[in-house]
Amino acid sequence: MKSDITKLLDRDNYENMDQKPVVPPIYQNTLFTFDNWEAIDKAYDDPTNNCIYTRGKNPSNDIVERKLAELAHGEKAKLFSSGMSAISAALFHYAKPNGHIIAIKNIYGPANNFIQHYLVDKMGMSVTFITGNDLSEFEDSIKEDTCIIYLESPSSVVFSLQDLEGVSKLAKKSGIKTVVDNTWATPLYQKPLDFGVDMEVHSCSKYLGGHSDIVAGIAIGSEADIDQIYNHEHAFIGGKMSPFESWLLLRSLRTLHLRMNQHQKSGMKVANFLENHPEVSKVYYPGLDSFDQADLAKKQMTGFTSLMSFELVTQDLNKIKKFVNSLKVFQIGVSWGGFESLVYVPAISYLKEMSPETFKKTGLSLSNIRISVGLEDSEDIISDLNNALEIIRE
Ligand SMILES: Cc1ncc(COP(=O)(O)O)c(C=O)c1O
C-alpha cells in the first residue's frame, strides 16, 4: 500500500499516451475526433468514461480527478470551475423538492447564501442552521423530509468542528445524505469519506492550488454519485474546469505534502505566539491544546494547516484598522491557503451586508481577524504580528 505522499507523486501520464514525458502535456482541445462511425458509436456507449467533448471528460482534468479521488479514499471525483460550482452541484444533486436541509451556521458565506436564497427562496426547500457542536443538535433538527446535512469542518471564521463519524451514522439511519466542505484540512489531513460522509467538496483555490493562481473546485464520492453529477449537474450547468488550470493543479499537488507541513509548523508557532500575547483575547485554531474541540480535532484530522482567526482585546474600530494597516509581511486579501501570508477582517464584508446591531447578534467580534499563515520564514511572520500588536498597545 503506497503512502499518500508517494501517490501524490505517482506518474501522471494519461493511459493512452505513447511517450512518457515527466510532466504530462495540457490537453487544451475542445473535442476529440474519431476515425470512423464505429469508433464514435463505441465511445457513446459509455460517454462518462470516454473523451468526446471537453465539457465532459478531458485527460488533463481526468488525471487530477483520479489523483484526488485516490487521496480522499473516494471512488471517483469531478472537477469544477470553482469551489462554489462544486458545492452547488453537490447540493443540487442531493436536493429534493420541498426537502429540508440541516446546515452549520458558520459555513462559507456564499454557500449559506446559495442555500437560503436559492434552494429555500426559489426551490421551496427549508433549512435549519445549527452550531453543529453537539450530536444532539443534529438529532433534534432531523425532520421527516430532511434530505441533506451540509457540514463544514472546521467551519469558517471560528473553525468549529463537527463529529463526522457521529453525524454520518445518524444521517445514514434516517436515509439522509451528508456533504462536507473539507477545504480547510485538505484530503491530506482529513478523510471524511472514511468516516461515512457521502460526499466531500473542496475549493481547490486554497491549499490544493496553493500558488494563488487557480480558481477551481472538486466533488469526491462514490462512483454512482459522481457519475450522476457528471451527467446532470456538471453537464447541465456546465461549470467545467479548464484543462490549463488542471495542469497547474497537478503541479501544485506534487508539493502539497511539503507545503502543508510547513503551513502547519508555522501555523502552530503563530497560534502559540498569539495565544500568549496580552493584546489578543482569543485564538481560534483547532491545532491548539486549548481549543474547545481539541480532542475531536486530533481524532478526525492528522494535521492542522495555517488558517486561523483571533480576537483583539480592543473593540475600537480605529485601533483594529491600525493593526491591519501596520502589517507588512501580511497582505490584505479575501482568499487563503496560498504561499503568501494574508490577513482579512470578516467584519469588513459583514458590515456591508448588515447593520452593526444585526452583526452583534451573529455573536462574532468586530475585532475577529483571520490570517492565512504563508510559507515565509515564521520568525518574520511572528515579528510582523508582534510589531502591529505593539503599535496598537501604545
Ligand atoms: C471554506 C470555503 N469553501 C468554499 C469556498 C469557495 O471556493 P471558490 O472561491 O473556489 O469558489 C471558499 C472560498 O473562499 C471557502 O473559503
XYZ file of C-alpha atoms and ligand atoms in Angstrom:
410
model
C 0.000 0.000 0.000
C 1.581 3.294 -1.110
C 1.616 6.296 1.220
C -0.352 9.439 0.383
C 2.876 11.248 -0.475
C 4.035 8.615 -2.959
C 0.555 8.542 -4.506
C 0.672 12.322 -4.950
C 3.999 11.963 -6.771
C 2.998 8.943 -8.872
C 3.500 9.087 -12.625
C 0.875 11.425 -14.075
C 0.767 10.280 -17.674
C -2.522 9.567 -19.320
C -3.310 5.953 -20.137
C -3.286 6.357 -23.953
C -0.017 8.288 -24.274
C 2.792 6.649 -26.262
C 5.599 8.751 -24.787
C 6.299 9.212 -21.117
C 7.002 12.910 -20.510
C 7.734 13.511 -16.845
C 5.071 16.218 -16.824
C 2.032 15.423 -18.963
C 1.080 17.907 -21.684
C -2.050 20.050 -21.424
C -4.968 18.705 -23.432
C -6.126 22.174 -24.454
C -8.650 20.912 -27.010
C -12.425 21.259 -27.131
C -13.123 17.923 -28.754
C -11.771 14.512 -29.647
C -12.188 13.171 -33.162
C -12.768 9.595 -34.271
C -11.526 7.541 -37.221
C -14.938 6.259 -38.199
C -18.624 5.865 -37.310
C -17.926 2.691 -35.316
C -15.339 4.392 -33.094
C -17.548 7.341 -32.053
C -20.508 4.991 -31.721
C -18.462 2.860 -29.291
C -17.392 5.971 -27.290
C -21.048 6.901 -26.890
C -21.740 3.531 -25.281
C -20.052 4.986 -22.176
C -19.860 8.803 -22.553
C -18.948 9.338 -18.884
C -15.709 7.411 -19.292
C -14.708 8.342 -22.855
C -13.164 11.544 -24.177
C -15.664 13.069 -26.634
C -16.003 16.770 -25.776
C -14.091 18.734 -23.142
C -17.165 19.857 -21.163
C -17.231 16.156 -20.315
C -14.079 14.092 -19.946
C -10.675 15.614 -20.728
C -7.352 13.881 -19.907
C -5.845 16.924 -18.093
C -8.861 17.010 -15.784
C -9.076 13.250 -15.538
C -5.527 12.850 -14.195
C -6.247 15.264 -11.317
C -9.679 13.793 -10.619
C -8.200 10.324 -10.259
C -5.369 11.582 -8.053
C -7.621 13.494 -5.672
C -10.221 10.704 -5.526
C -7.464 8.300 -4.512
C -6.062 10.689 -1.888
C -9.533 11.201 -0.371
C -10.346 7.447 -0.459
C -13.257 8.166 -2.795
C -14.278 6.074 -5.790
C -14.485 8.995 -8.204
C -14.168 12.799 -8.386
C -15.353 15.629 -10.639
C -13.523 18.897 -11.050
C -15.429 22.177 -11.381
C -14.562 25.707 -12.401
C -14.759 26.894 -8.762
C -15.386 25.629 -5.256
C -18.853 27.195 -5.323
C -19.635 25.341 -8.537
C -18.740 22.033 -6.812
C -20.753 22.958 -3.686
C -23.883 23.958 -5.612
C -23.637 20.813 -7.795
C -23.380 18.554 -4.710
C -26.357 20.258 -3.055
C -28.464 20.195 -6.243
C -27.592 16.519 -6.618
C -29.000 15.527 -3.220
C -31.796 18.155 -3.128
C -35.427 17.014 -3.137
C -38.496 19.143 -3.936
C -39.651 20.788 -0.684
C -36.959 18.866 1.209
C -35.290 20.037 4.402
C -31.573 20.774 4.871
C -29.613 20.905 8.095
C -26.577 23.181 7.759
C -23.886 24.574 10.033
C -24.286 28.247 10.969
C -20.753 29.329 10.140
C -20.389 27.778 6.702
C -18.701 29.746 3.935
C -20.917 32.806 3.241
C -21.800 32.153 -0.437
C -22.714 28.512 0.414
C -25.055 29.881 3.086
C -26.497 32.367 0.567
C -26.966 29.604 -2.011
C -28.953 27.522 0.477
C -31.067 30.418 1.770
C -31.600 32.477 -1.349
C -31.744 29.730 -3.920
C -32.668 26.325 -2.504
C -35.066 27.815 0.047
C -36.395 31.006 -1.625
C -36.599 29.640 -5.168
C -36.963 25.878 -4.807
C -39.216 25.710 -1.764
C -36.803 23.780 0.430
C -36.364 24.621 4.114
C -33.241 24.897 6.252
C -32.312 24.625 9.912
C -28.990 26.201 10.870
C -27.232 24.744 13.914
C -23.826 25.231 15.537
C -23.110 21.545 14.923
C -21.018 21.285 18.100
C -23.202 18.581 19.617
C -24.699 15.444 18.037
C -27.977 16.042 19.871
C -28.449 19.263 17.869
C -28.456 17.205 14.661
C -30.762 14.613 16.193
C -33.220 17.301 17.319
C -33.224 19.000 13.891
C -33.957 15.934 11.749
C -37.425 16.015 10.176
C -39.264 13.510 8.030
C -38.301 15.381 4.855
C -34.638 16.087 5.764
C -32.593 15.090 2.719
C -29.181 16.758 3.260
C -26.881 17.540 6.175
C -24.351 20.121 4.994
C -21.163 20.316 7.054
C -18.011 22.399 7.017
C -15.424 21.077 9.432
C -13.582 23.147 10.538
C -16.127 25.845 9.744
C -15.406 29.386 8.559
C -14.496 32.274 10.916
C -14.418 30.330 14.228
C -13.194 26.946 12.918
C -15.563 24.792 14.950
C -15.744 21.065 14.154
C -18.491 18.545 13.648
C -18.187 14.898 14.676
C -18.016 13.459 11.154
C -18.408 9.830 12.206
C -21.282 10.540 14.604
C -23.182 12.735 12.142
C -22.720 10.224 9.290
C -24.077 7.367 11.407
C -27.079 9.431 12.449
C -27.754 10.530 8.864
C -27.486 7.016 7.444
C -30.089 5.750 9.945
C -32.574 8.272 8.515
C -31.582 7.961 4.840
C -30.102 11.491 4.808
C -27.141 12.396 2.589
C -24.119 14.139 4.101
C -21.872 16.626 2.304
C -18.811 18.226 3.892
C -16.705 21.162 2.775
C -13.209 19.812 3.507
C -11.288 22.781 2.088
C -9.565 23.767 5.357
C -7.970 20.390 6.110
C -7.479 19.111 2.521
C -7.792 15.352 1.849
C -4.200 15.032 3.079
C -5.133 15.901 6.679
C -8.774 14.784 6.852
C -10.596 11.966 5.052
C -14.329 12.464 5.693
C -15.353 9.595 3.368
C -13.591 7.176 5.758
C -15.963 8.428 8.475
C -19.020 7.623 6.324
C -19.686 11.087 4.827
C -21.306 10.682 1.380
C -19.537 13.466 -0.487
C -16.713 15.909 0.159
C -16.351 19.179 -1.694
C -13.368 21.491 -1.932
C -12.345 24.819 -3.161
C -9.093 23.951 -4.969
C -8.400 27.687 -4.971
C -6.889 27.380 -1.443
C -4.257 24.871 -0.206
C -4.776 22.352 -3.022
C -3.845 25.025 -5.583
C -1.504 26.703 -3.113
C 0.041 29.252 -5.507
C -2.835 31.776 -5.680
C -3.172 31.246 -9.434
C -6.104 28.791 -9.739
C -9.829 29.090 -9.040
C -11.315 25.577 -9.067
C -13.385 23.079 -7.125
C -13.894 19.339 -6.788
C -16.567 16.941 -5.537
C -15.442 13.461 -4.405
C -17.650 10.496 -3.543
C -18.987 7.174 -4.798
C -18.819 6.268 -8.494
C -22.632 6.259 -8.711
C -22.973 9.763 -7.214
C -20.138 11.297 -9.231
C -21.354 9.731 -12.499
C -24.792 11.240 -11.860
C -23.252 14.621 -11.110
C -21.173 14.307 -14.300
C -24.298 13.629 -16.394
C -26.610 16.092 -14.655
C -25.358 18.980 -12.508
C -21.967 19.213 -14.224
C -23.296 18.724 -17.757
C -26.378 20.956 -17.447
C -24.855 23.867 -15.563
C -21.561 23.402 -17.351
C -19.157 24.553 -14.638
C -16.251 22.910 -16.424
C -12.676 23.101 -15.167
C -10.202 24.414 -17.717
C -7.506 21.903 -18.748
C -4.812 24.527 -18.188
C -5.914 25.030 -14.593
C -5.965 21.254 -14.081
C -2.397 21.152 -15.306
C -1.479 23.873 -12.803
C -3.333 21.996 -10.074
C -1.370 18.827 -10.858
C 1.825 20.885 -10.465
C 0.531 22.030 -7.064
C -0.274 18.506 -5.866
C 3.365 17.477 -6.275
C 4.315 19.749 -3.379
C 1.103 19.534 -1.341
C 2.684 17.500 1.491
C 5.714 19.823 1.747
C 3.631 22.992 1.690
C 1.109 21.646 4.199
C 3.857 20.509 6.523
C 5.379 23.999 6.537
C 1.989 25.756 6.789
C 1.143 23.634 9.805
C 4.525 24.154 11.522
C 4.327 27.925 11.124
C 0.591 27.936 11.919
C 1.243 26.247 15.256
C 4.058 28.697 16.144
C 1.910 31.703 15.228
C -1.113 30.392 17.165
C 1.055 29.854 20.261
C 2.524 33.336 19.941
C -0.907 34.967 19.574
C -2.384 32.986 22.457
C 0.257 34.364 24.795
C 0.057 37.997 23.676
C -1.721 40.409 26.070
C -3.426 42.327 23.218
C -5.102 39.108 21.971
C -8.167 37.820 23.821
C -8.901 34.578 21.923
C -7.380 32.386 19.220
C -9.499 30.063 17.055
C -7.160 27.331 15.820
C -8.008 23.598 16.028
C -4.318 22.706 16.499
C -4.068 24.390 19.923
C -4.445 22.225 23.041
C -6.654 24.992 24.471
C -9.086 24.730 21.508
C -12.568 23.753 22.745
C -12.740 20.684 20.477
C -9.032 19.722 20.584
C -9.808 16.021 21.211
C -12.198 15.787 18.254
C -9.663 17.665 16.096
C -6.997 15.046 16.922
C -9.460 12.199 16.328
C -10.520 13.188 12.828
C -7.604 15.203 11.438
C -3.929 14.353 11.058
C -2.766 17.948 10.554
C -3.919 21.480 11.292
C -2.873 23.762 8.410
C -2.439 27.500 8.991
C -5.741 29.336 8.606
C -6.933 30.719 11.930
C -8.591 33.732 13.463
C -8.098 35.677 16.664
C -9.777 38.471 18.560
C -8.021 41.580 19.718
C -8.733 42.834 23.230
C -9.674 46.207 21.757
C -13.048 46.640 20.043
C -12.111 50.162 18.892
C -12.511 50.124 15.093
C -9.724 52.682 14.617
C -7.272 50.515 16.519
C -8.362 47.391 14.625
C -7.763 49.244 11.336
C -4.387 50.469 12.601
C -3.363 46.901 13.467
C -4.243 45.620 9.984
C -2.649 48.579 8.196
C 0.575 48.167 10.210
C 1.219 44.627 8.962
C 3.992 44.425 6.371
C 4.530 40.701 5.651
C 0.777 40.004 5.579
C -1.080 41.317 2.549
C -4.751 42.225 2.862
C -6.926 39.832 0.840
C -10.030 37.654 0.997
C -8.627 34.281 -0.011
C -6.291 31.930 1.859
C -4.188 28.776 1.516
C -1.607 30.264 -0.870
C 2.165 30.644 -0.409
C 1.700 34.197 0.849
C 0.547 35.363 4.281
C -2.827 37.075 4.151
C -4.981 38.974 6.604
C -8.701 39.657 6.430
C -11.251 41.063 8.864
C -14.662 39.377 8.337
C -16.405 42.480 9.760
C -15.395 44.382 6.579
C -17.832 42.371 4.443
C -20.360 41.648 7.208
C -20.840 45.364 7.862
C -21.662 45.875 4.164
C -24.384 43.217 4.364
C -25.888 44.003 7.780
C -26.299 46.767 10.326
C -23.906 46.905 13.323
C -26.848 45.748 15.511
C -27.516 42.659 13.351
C -23.780 41.987 13.220
C -23.715 41.990 17.034
C -26.416 39.298 17.047
C -24.197 36.941 14.992
C -22.011 36.644 18.090
C -18.909 37.464 16.047
C -16.470 40.024 17.333
C -15.700 43.221 15.413
C -12.051 42.529 16.139
C -12.059 38.977 14.735
C -9.010 38.882 12.457
C -8.463 35.999 10.063
C -4.941 35.147 8.992
C -3.622 32.660 6.482
C -0.050 31.954 7.516
C 2.058 31.583 4.388
C 5.398 29.980 3.599
C 7.612 32.947 4.546
C 10.066 32.487 7.453
C 7.939 32.030 10.567
C 10.217 34.387 12.548
C 9.402 37.196 10.076
C 5.692 36.397 10.270
C 5.664 36.491 14.076
C 7.761 39.645 14.212
C 5.314 41.335 11.796
C 2.345 40.432 14.030
C 4.272 41.490 17.130
C 5.110 44.918 15.645
C 1.490 45.587 14.698
C 0.294 44.497 18.171
C 2.866 46.784 19.836
C 1.689 49.703 17.684
C -1.893 49.404 18.943
C -0.695 48.951 22.522
C 0.889 52.443 22.515
C -14.373 27.149 3.067
C -14.585 27.566 1.649
N -15.327 26.787 0.865
C -15.584 27.121 -0.413
C -15.094 28.283 -0.967
C -15.454 28.645 -2.383
O -14.417 28.365 -3.244
P -14.193 29.130 -4.649
O -13.747 30.510 -4.297
O -13.144 28.303 -5.292
O -15.487 29.127 -5.358
C -14.279 29.121 -0.195
C -13.702 30.355 -0.772
O -13.205 31.218 -0.095
C -14.048 28.765 1.157
O -13.315 29.546 1.968
